[in-house]
Amino acid sequence: KTNPGFVRIDSWLLLAFAGLPRMDLPAYCRDRKPRIFEIRTYESYSEQKALKKVEMFNAGEIDAMREVGLGPIFFGQTLLGSDLPHLIYMLSAEDREAHKKHWDGFGKHPVWNKLKSDPQYADTVSKITNRFLGPTAYSQI
């Protein structure tokens, strides 16, 4: 009662995006160097809008993230879980300062700017939640 191992458990079943069908680890993760992770959850107004956001990631957003060093680890469309429809993805960086620098570069990336201006991808996200995490000693990533 006084020191529980967890507060609550929330489980999801995810379908990997075509643009990143398997987990990918940047070299600093594989080498177990200092690193941070950001998990981002994008809720959508409807299933159709959620699928359009997945399409947007696959159409070049994931590659643009790689190019600017955001260190994508995984992307998943949530098939089962709470707060549907939503998708989840994880990014990594050497530290918070590097992560901010990578995000700044992403905001200026021509592919990102083209995609976000494309009307077919309008209003695909209704809420964004992000959490920063650090690896544990037993972390596989």
Short mmCIF file of N, CA and C in Angstrom, two decimals:
data_model
loop_
_atom_site.label_atom_id
_atom_site.label_comp_id
_atom_site.label_asym_id
_atom_site.label_seq_id
_atom_site.Cartn_x
_atom_site.Cartn_y
_atom_site.Cartn_z
N LYS A 1 0.81 -1.20 0.00
CA LYS A 1 0.00 0.00 0.00
C LYS A 1 0.85 1.26 0.00
N THR A 2 1.98 1.25 0.68
CA THR A 2 2.75 2.48 0.83
C THR A 2 3.75 2.70 -0.30
N ASN A 3 4.14 1.67 -1.02
CA ASN A 3 5.11 1.82 -2.10
C ASN A 3 4.75 0.91 -3.28
N PRO A 4 3.64 1.23 -3.96
CA PRO A 4 3.22 0.36 -5.06
C PRO A 4 4.20 0.41 -6.24
N GLY A 5 4.27 -0.68 -6.97
CA GLY A 5 5.14 -0.76 -8.15
C GLY A 5 4.61 0.05 -9.31
N PHE A 6 3.33 0.40 -9.28
CA PHE A 6 2.71 1.19 -10.34
C PHE A 6 1.45 1.83 -9.80
N VAL A 7 0.96 2.84 -10.50
CA VAL A 7 -0.30 3.49 -10.11
C VAL A 7 -1.44 2.85 -10.88
N ARG A 8 -1.29 2.75 -12.19
CA ARG A 8 -2.29 2.11 -13.06
C ARG A 8 -1.57 1.51 -14.25
N ILE A 9 -2.21 0.57 -14.91
CA ILE A 9 -1.69 -0.03 -16.13
C ILE A 9 -2.63 0.33 -17.26
N ASP A 10 -2.07 0.76 -18.37
CA ASP A 10 -2.85 1.08 -19.56
C ASP A 10 -2.18 0.36 -20.72
N SER A 11 -2.89 -0.51 -21.41
CA SER A 11 -2.30 -1.31 -22.49
C SER A 11 -2.89 -0.92 -23.83
N TRP A 12 -2.05 -0.98 -24.85
CA TRP A 12 -2.47 -0.68 -26.22
C TRP A 12 -1.93 -1.75 -27.16
N LEU A 13 -2.64 -1.97 -28.24
CA LEU A 13 -2.15 -2.80 -29.33
C LEU A 13 -1.91 -1.85 -30.50
N LEU A 14 -0.67 -1.82 -30.98
CA LEU A 14 -0.28 -0.88 -32.03
C LEU A 14 0.04 -1.61 -33.32
N LEU A 15 -0.25 -0.97 -34.44
CA LEU A 15 0.13 -1.43 -35.76
C LEU A 15 1.24 -0.52 -36.25
N ALA A 16 2.41 -1.07 -36.54
CA ALA A 16 3.55 -0.27 -36.99
C ALA A 16 3.24 0.43 -38.30
N PHE A 17 3.75 1.64 -38.44
CA PHE A 17 3.59 2.40 -39.69
C PHE A 17 4.46 1.77 -40.77
N ALA A 18 4.02 1.88 -42.02
CA ALA A 18 4.81 1.39 -43.15
C ALA A 18 6.15 2.12 -43.23
N GLY A 19 6.18 3.39 -42.84
CA GLY A 19 7.40 4.19 -42.92
C GLY A 19 8.46 3.82 -41.89
N LEU A 20 8.09 3.04 -40.88
CA LEU A 20 9.03 2.55 -39.87
C LEU A 20 8.45 1.25 -39.31
N PRO A 21 8.55 0.18 -40.10
CA PRO A 21 7.87 -1.07 -39.74
C PRO A 21 8.50 -1.81 -38.56
N ARG A 22 9.75 -1.48 -38.21
CA ARG A 22 10.41 -2.09 -37.06
C ARG A 22 11.04 -1.00 -36.22
N MET A 23 11.23 -1.29 -34.94
CA MET A 23 11.91 -0.34 -34.08
C MET A 23 13.28 -0.02 -34.66
N ASP A 24 13.67 1.24 -34.56
CA ASP A 24 14.97 1.67 -35.06
C ASP A 24 15.68 2.42 -33.94
N LEU A 25 16.93 2.12 -33.73
CA LEU A 25 17.68 2.77 -32.66
C LEU A 25 18.86 3.54 -33.23
N PRO A 26 18.94 4.83 -32.95
CA PRO A 26 20.13 5.59 -33.33
C PRO A 26 21.37 5.01 -32.64
N ALA A 27 22.54 5.31 -33.17
CA ALA A 27 23.79 4.76 -32.64
C ALA A 27 23.97 5.02 -31.15
N TYR A 28 23.62 6.23 -30.68
CA TYR A 28 23.82 6.53 -29.25
C TYR A 28 22.93 5.66 -28.36
N CYS A 29 21.80 5.19 -28.89
CA CYS A 29 20.96 4.26 -28.13
C CYS A 29 21.59 2.86 -28.12
N ARG A 30 22.01 2.40 -29.30
CA ARG A 30 22.63 1.08 -29.39
C ARG A 30 23.89 1.00 -28.52
N ASP A 31 24.64 2.11 -28.47
CA ASP A 31 25.88 2.16 -27.69
C ASP A 31 25.64 2.47 -26.21
N ARG A 32 24.36 2.67 -25.83
CA ARG A 32 23.95 2.92 -24.46
C ARG A 32 24.58 4.19 -23.88
N LYS A 33 24.76 5.17 -24.76
CA LYS A 33 25.27 6.47 -24.33
C LYS A 33 24.12 7.26 -23.69
N PRO A 34 24.42 8.38 -23.05
CA PRO A 34 23.34 9.20 -22.48
C PRO A 34 22.30 9.54 -23.54
N ARG A 35 21.02 9.46 -23.15
CA ARG A 35 19.93 9.67 -24.11
C ARG A 35 18.64 9.95 -23.37
N ILE A 36 17.74 10.56 -24.08
CA ILE A 36 16.39 10.78 -23.57
C ILE A 36 15.41 10.29 -24.63
N PHE A 37 14.17 10.10 -24.21
CA PHE A 37 13.12 9.68 -25.12
C PHE A 37 11.92 10.61 -24.94
N GLU A 38 11.20 10.82 -26.04
CA GLU A 38 9.94 11.55 -25.98
C GLU A 38 8.88 10.66 -26.60
N ILE A 39 7.83 10.38 -25.85
CA ILE A 39 6.68 9.65 -26.38
C ILE A 39 5.60 10.68 -26.67
N ARG A 40 5.11 10.66 -27.90
CA ARG A 40 4.08 11.61 -28.32
C ARG A 40 2.82 10.83 -28.73
N THR A 41 1.69 11.28 -28.23
CA THR A 41 0.40 10.69 -28.57
C THR A 41 -0.43 11.75 -29.29
N TYR A 42 -0.92 11.40 -30.47
CA TYR A 42 -1.77 12.31 -31.25
C TYR A 42 -3.16 11.73 -31.32
N GLU A 43 -4.10 12.38 -30.66
CA GLU A 43 -5.51 12.00 -30.78
C GLU A 43 -6.09 12.69 -32.00
N SER A 44 -7.10 12.07 -32.61
CA SER A 44 -7.73 12.62 -33.80
C SER A 44 -9.24 12.73 -33.61
N TYR A 45 -9.84 13.57 -34.46
CA TYR A 45 -11.29 13.82 -34.40
C TYR A 45 -12.10 12.62 -34.87
N SER A 46 -11.51 11.80 -35.76
CA SER A 46 -12.22 10.65 -36.31
C SER A 46 -11.21 9.62 -36.79
N GLU A 47 -11.68 8.42 -37.05
CA GLU A 47 -10.82 7.37 -37.61
C GLU A 47 -10.21 7.81 -38.94
N GLN A 48 -11.02 8.46 -39.77
CA GLN A 48 -10.54 8.91 -41.08
C GLN A 48 -9.39 9.91 -40.92
N LYS A 49 -9.54 10.86 -40.00
CA LYS A 49 -8.48 11.85 -39.76
C LYS A 49 -7.23 11.18 -39.18
N ALA A 50 -7.42 10.19 -38.31
CA ALA A 50 -6.27 9.47 -37.75
C ALA A 50 -5.51 8.75 -38.85
N LEU A 51 -6.22 8.13 -39.77
CA LEU A 51 -5.56 7.43 -40.88
C LEU A 51 -4.84 8.42 -41.80
N LYS A 52 -5.38 9.61 -41.97
CA LYS A 52 -4.71 10.64 -42.78
C LYS A 52 -3.41 11.08 -42.11
N LYS A 53 -3.41 11.15 -40.78
CA LYS A 53 -2.18 11.53 -40.08
C LYS A 53 -1.12 10.44 -40.23
N VAL A 54 -1.53 9.18 -40.15
CA VAL A 54 -0.60 8.07 -40.39
C VAL A 54 -0.03 8.19 -41.81
N GLU A 55 -0.90 8.46 -42.77
CA GLU A 55 -0.48 8.63 -44.16
C GLU A 55 0.54 9.77 -44.28
N MET A 56 0.30 10.85 -43.57
CA MET A 56 1.19 12.01 -43.59
C MET A 56 2.59 11.63 -43.08
N PHE A 57 2.64 10.88 -42.00
CA PHE A 57 3.93 10.42 -41.49
C PHE A 57 4.63 9.57 -42.54
N ASN A 58 3.90 8.64 -43.14
CA ASN A 58 4.49 7.75 -44.13
C ASN A 58 4.89 8.47 -45.42
N ALA A 59 4.27 9.61 -45.70
CA ALA A 59 4.53 10.35 -46.94
C ALA A 59 5.80 11.21 -46.87
N GLY A 60 6.52 11.16 -45.77
CA GLY A 60 7.77 11.90 -45.69
C GLY A 60 8.10 12.50 -44.34
N GLU A 61 7.12 12.56 -43.45
CA GLU A 61 7.36 13.18 -42.15
C GLU A 61 8.40 12.38 -41.34
N ILE A 62 8.32 11.05 -41.37
CA ILE A 62 9.29 10.22 -40.64
C ILE A 62 10.69 10.44 -41.20
N ASP A 63 10.82 10.44 -42.52
CA ASP A 63 12.14 10.64 -43.13
C ASP A 63 12.71 12.01 -42.79
N ALA A 64 11.85 13.04 -42.77
CA ALA A 64 12.31 14.38 -42.40
C ALA A 64 12.80 14.39 -40.95
N MET A 65 12.11 13.66 -40.07
CA MET A 65 12.54 13.57 -38.67
C MET A 65 13.93 12.94 -38.58
N ARG A 66 14.14 11.89 -39.35
CA ARG A 66 15.46 11.24 -39.36
C ARG A 66 16.53 12.23 -39.83
N GLU A 67 16.23 12.94 -40.90
CA GLU A 67 17.20 13.86 -41.50
C GLU A 67 17.66 14.95 -40.54
N VAL A 68 16.79 15.40 -39.66
CA VAL A 68 17.17 16.47 -38.73
C VAL A 68 17.66 15.93 -37.38
N GLY A 69 17.73 14.61 -37.24
CA GLY A 69 18.28 14.01 -36.04
C GLY A 69 17.31 13.76 -34.90
N LEU A 70 16.01 13.76 -35.18
CA LEU A 70 15.04 13.52 -34.11
C LEU A 70 15.05 12.09 -33.58
N GLY A 71 15.75 11.18 -34.24
CA GLY A 71 15.93 9.83 -33.72
C GLY A 71 14.66 9.04 -33.52
N PRO A 72 13.84 8.86 -34.57
CA PRO A 72 12.63 8.05 -34.41
C PRO A 72 12.95 6.62 -33.96
N ILE A 73 12.20 6.14 -32.98
CA ILE A 73 12.35 4.79 -32.46
C ILE A 73 11.22 3.89 -33.00
N PHE A 74 9.96 4.36 -32.87
CA PHE A 74 8.82 3.61 -33.41
C PHE A 74 7.65 4.55 -33.66
N PHE A 75 6.74 4.10 -34.53
CA PHE A 75 5.47 4.77 -34.81
C PHE A 75 4.40 3.70 -34.85
N GLY A 76 3.28 3.92 -34.14
CA GLY A 76 2.23 2.93 -34.14
C GLY A 76 0.84 3.53 -34.16
N GLN A 77 0.00 2.95 -34.99
CA GLN A 77 -1.43 3.29 -35.03
C GLN A 77 -2.10 2.44 -33.95
N THR A 78 -2.81 3.06 -33.04
CA THR A 78 -3.42 2.33 -31.94
C THR A 78 -4.70 1.66 -32.41
N LEU A 79 -4.70 0.33 -32.34
CA LEU A 79 -5.87 -0.46 -32.73
C LEU A 79 -6.79 -0.71 -31.54
N LEU A 80 -6.19 -0.95 -30.37
CA LEU A 80 -6.94 -1.19 -29.14
C LEU A 80 -6.30 -0.38 -28.02
N GLY A 81 -7.11 0.24 -27.20
CA GLY A 81 -6.61 1.01 -26.08
C GLY A 81 -7.57 2.12 -25.73
N SER A 82 -7.13 3.00 -24.89
CA SER A 82 -7.99 4.10 -24.45
C SER A 82 -7.85 5.30 -25.38
N ASP A 83 -8.82 6.20 -25.29
CA ASP A 83 -8.79 7.48 -26.02
C ASP A 83 -8.61 7.33 -27.53
N LEU A 84 -9.26 6.36 -28.12
CA LEU A 84 -9.18 6.16 -29.57
C LEU A 84 -10.03 7.19 -30.29
N PRO A 85 -9.71 7.55 -31.51
CA PRO A 85 -8.53 7.12 -32.27
C PRO A 85 -7.31 7.96 -31.92
N HIS A 86 -6.16 7.27 -31.86
CA HIS A 86 -4.89 7.98 -31.67
C HIS A 86 -3.73 7.15 -32.19
N LEU A 87 -2.61 7.81 -32.35
CA LEU A 87 -1.37 7.14 -32.71
C LEU A 87 -0.32 7.54 -31.69
N ILE A 88 0.74 6.75 -31.64
CA ILE A 88 1.81 6.98 -30.68
C ILE A 88 3.14 6.82 -31.39
N TYR A 89 4.08 7.68 -31.05
CA TYR A 89 5.43 7.47 -31.56
C TYR A 89 6.45 7.91 -30.53
N MET A 90 7.69 7.40 -30.71
CA MET A 90 8.77 7.72 -29.79
C MET A 90 9.95 8.27 -30.56
N LEU A 91 10.49 9.36 -30.05
CA LEU A 91 11.70 9.98 -30.58
C LEU A 91 12.79 9.89 -29.52
N SER A 92 14.03 10.13 -29.94
CA SER A 92 15.14 10.09 -29.00
C SER A 92 16.13 11.19 -29.33
N ALA A 93 16.99 11.49 -28.37
CA ALA A 93 18.06 12.46 -28.57
C ALA A 93 19.11 12.23 -27.49
N GLU A 94 20.24 12.85 -27.68
CA GLU A 94 21.33 12.73 -26.73
C GLU A 94 20.99 13.41 -25.40
N ASP A 95 20.25 14.51 -25.46
CA ASP A 95 19.82 15.24 -24.27
C ASP A 95 18.71 16.21 -24.68
N ARG A 96 18.14 16.93 -23.72
CA ARG A 96 17.03 17.85 -24.00
C ARG A 96 17.44 18.98 -24.94
N GLU A 97 18.65 19.49 -24.78
CA GLU A 97 19.11 20.58 -25.64
C GLU A 97 19.22 20.12 -27.09
N ALA A 98 19.78 18.94 -27.31
CA ALA A 98 19.88 18.40 -28.67
C ALA A 98 18.48 18.15 -29.24
N HIS A 99 17.58 17.67 -28.40
CA HIS A 99 16.21 17.40 -28.85
C HIS A 99 15.54 18.69 -29.33
N LYS A 100 15.71 19.76 -28.58
CA LYS A 100 15.14 21.05 -28.99
C LYS A 100 15.75 21.51 -30.31
N LYS A 101 17.04 21.35 -30.46
CA LYS A 101 17.72 21.73 -31.71
C LYS A 101 17.16 20.93 -32.89
N HIS A 102 16.97 19.63 -32.69
CA HIS A 102 16.42 18.78 -33.75
C HIS A 102 15.00 19.21 -34.12
N TRP A 103 14.16 19.53 -33.10
CA TRP A 103 12.79 19.98 -33.38
C TRP A 103 12.80 21.30 -34.15
N ASP A 104 13.72 22.20 -33.78
CA ASP A 104 13.82 23.47 -34.50
C ASP A 104 14.15 23.21 -35.98
N GLY A 105 15.05 22.28 -36.24
CA GLY A 105 15.39 21.92 -37.62
C GLY A 105 14.21 21.30 -38.35
N PHE A 106 13.45 20.50 -37.64
CA PHE A 106 12.28 19.87 -38.26
C PHE A 106 11.25 20.93 -38.69
N GLY A 107 11.05 21.93 -37.83
CA GLY A 107 10.10 22.99 -38.15
C GLY A 107 10.46 23.75 -39.42
N LYS A 108 11.72 23.73 -39.81
CA LYS A 108 12.18 24.42 -41.02
C LYS A 108 12.34 23.49 -42.22
N HIS A 109 12.13 22.20 -42.01
CA HIS A 109 12.37 21.22 -43.08
C HIS A 109 11.35 21.41 -44.20
N PRO A 110 11.80 21.46 -45.47
CA PRO A 110 10.88 21.70 -46.59
C PRO A 110 9.80 20.61 -46.75
N VAL A 111 10.14 19.36 -46.48
CA VAL A 111 9.13 18.29 -46.60
C VAL A 111 8.04 18.49 -45.56
N TRP A 112 8.43 18.79 -44.31
CA TRP A 112 7.44 19.03 -43.26
C TRP A 112 6.54 20.20 -43.64
N ASN A 113 7.14 21.28 -44.10
CA ASN A 113 6.36 22.47 -44.44
C ASN A 113 5.41 22.21 -45.61
N LYS A 114 5.83 21.40 -46.55
CA LYS A 114 4.95 21.04 -47.66
C LYS A 114 3.79 20.17 -47.17
N LEU A 115 4.09 19.18 -46.34
CA LEU A 115 3.04 18.28 -45.83
C LEU A 115 2.03 19.02 -44.96
N LYS A 116 2.51 19.87 -44.05
CA LYS A 116 1.57 20.53 -43.15
C LYS A 116 0.70 21.55 -43.87
N SER A 117 1.12 21.99 -45.06
CA SER A 117 0.32 22.93 -45.86
C SER A 117 -0.64 22.24 -46.81
N ASP A 118 -0.52 20.93 -46.93
CA ASP A 118 -1.37 20.16 -47.84
C ASP A 118 -2.77 20.03 -47.24
N PRO A 119 -3.82 20.53 -47.92
CA PRO A 119 -5.18 20.51 -47.37
C PRO A 119 -5.70 19.13 -47.00
N GLN A 120 -5.22 18.08 -47.66
CA GLN A 120 -5.71 16.74 -47.32
C GLN A 120 -5.31 16.32 -45.90
N TYR A 121 -4.30 16.97 -45.32
CA TYR A 121 -3.85 16.64 -43.98
C TYR A 121 -4.32 17.64 -42.92
N ALA A 122 -5.23 18.51 -43.29
CA ALA A 122 -5.76 19.50 -42.34
C ALA A 122 -6.57 18.82 -41.24
N ASP A 123 -6.46 19.34 -40.04
CA ASP A 123 -7.26 18.90 -38.89
C ASP A 123 -7.14 17.41 -38.60
N THR A 124 -5.94 16.86 -38.74
CA THR A 124 -5.77 15.43 -38.46
C THR A 124 -5.52 15.16 -36.98
N VAL A 125 -5.16 16.19 -36.23
CA VAL A 125 -4.83 16.00 -34.81
C VAL A 125 -5.69 16.93 -33.95
N SER A 126 -6.33 16.36 -32.95
CA SER A 126 -7.16 17.16 -32.04
C SER A 126 -6.47 17.42 -30.70
N LYS A 127 -5.52 16.56 -30.32
CA LYS A 127 -4.82 16.74 -29.05
C LYS A 127 -3.47 16.03 -29.13
N ILE A 128 -2.43 16.70 -28.62
CA ILE A 128 -1.09 16.12 -28.55
C ILE A 128 -0.69 16.03 -27.09
N THR A 129 -0.22 14.85 -26.69
CA THR A 129 0.34 14.65 -25.36
C THR A 129 1.76 14.16 -25.53
N ASN A 130 2.69 14.78 -24.83
CA ASN A 130 4.06 14.29 -24.90
C ASN A 130 4.64 14.11 -23.51
N ARG A 131 5.49 13.10 -23.39
CA ARG A 131 6.15 12.78 -22.13
C ARG A 131 7.62 12.51 -22.41
N PHE A 132 8.48 13.00 -21.55
CA PHE A 132 9.91 12.72 -21.66
C PHE A 132 10.28 11.63 -20.67
N LEU A 133 11.13 10.73 -21.13
CA LEU A 133 11.55 9.59 -20.32
C LEU A 133 13.06 9.43 -20.41
N GLY A 134 13.62 8.81 -19.40
CA GLY A 134 15.03 8.42 -19.42
C GLY A 134 15.13 6.91 -19.37
N PRO A 135 16.19 6.37 -19.93
CA PRO A 135 16.33 4.91 -19.91
C PRO A 135 16.66 4.39 -18.51
N THR A 136 16.23 3.20 -18.23
CA THR A 136 16.61 2.53 -16.99
C THR A 136 17.85 1.69 -17.27
N ALA A 137 18.47 1.18 -16.24
CA ALA A 137 19.66 0.34 -16.41
C ALA A 137 19.37 -0.91 -17.24
N TYR A 138 18.14 -1.40 -17.18
CA TYR A 138 17.77 -2.62 -17.90
C TYR A 138 17.06 -2.33 -19.23
N SER A 139 17.02 -1.07 -19.64
CA SER A 139 16.32 -0.69 -20.87
C SER A 139 16.92 -1.37 -22.09
N GLN A 140 16.06 -1.85 -22.96
CA GLN A 140 16.51 -2.43 -24.23
C GLN A 140 16.75 -1.36 -25.28
N ILE A 141 16.31 -0.15 -25.00
CA ILE A 141 16.54 0.95 -25.94
C ILE A 141 17.37 2.03 -25.28
#
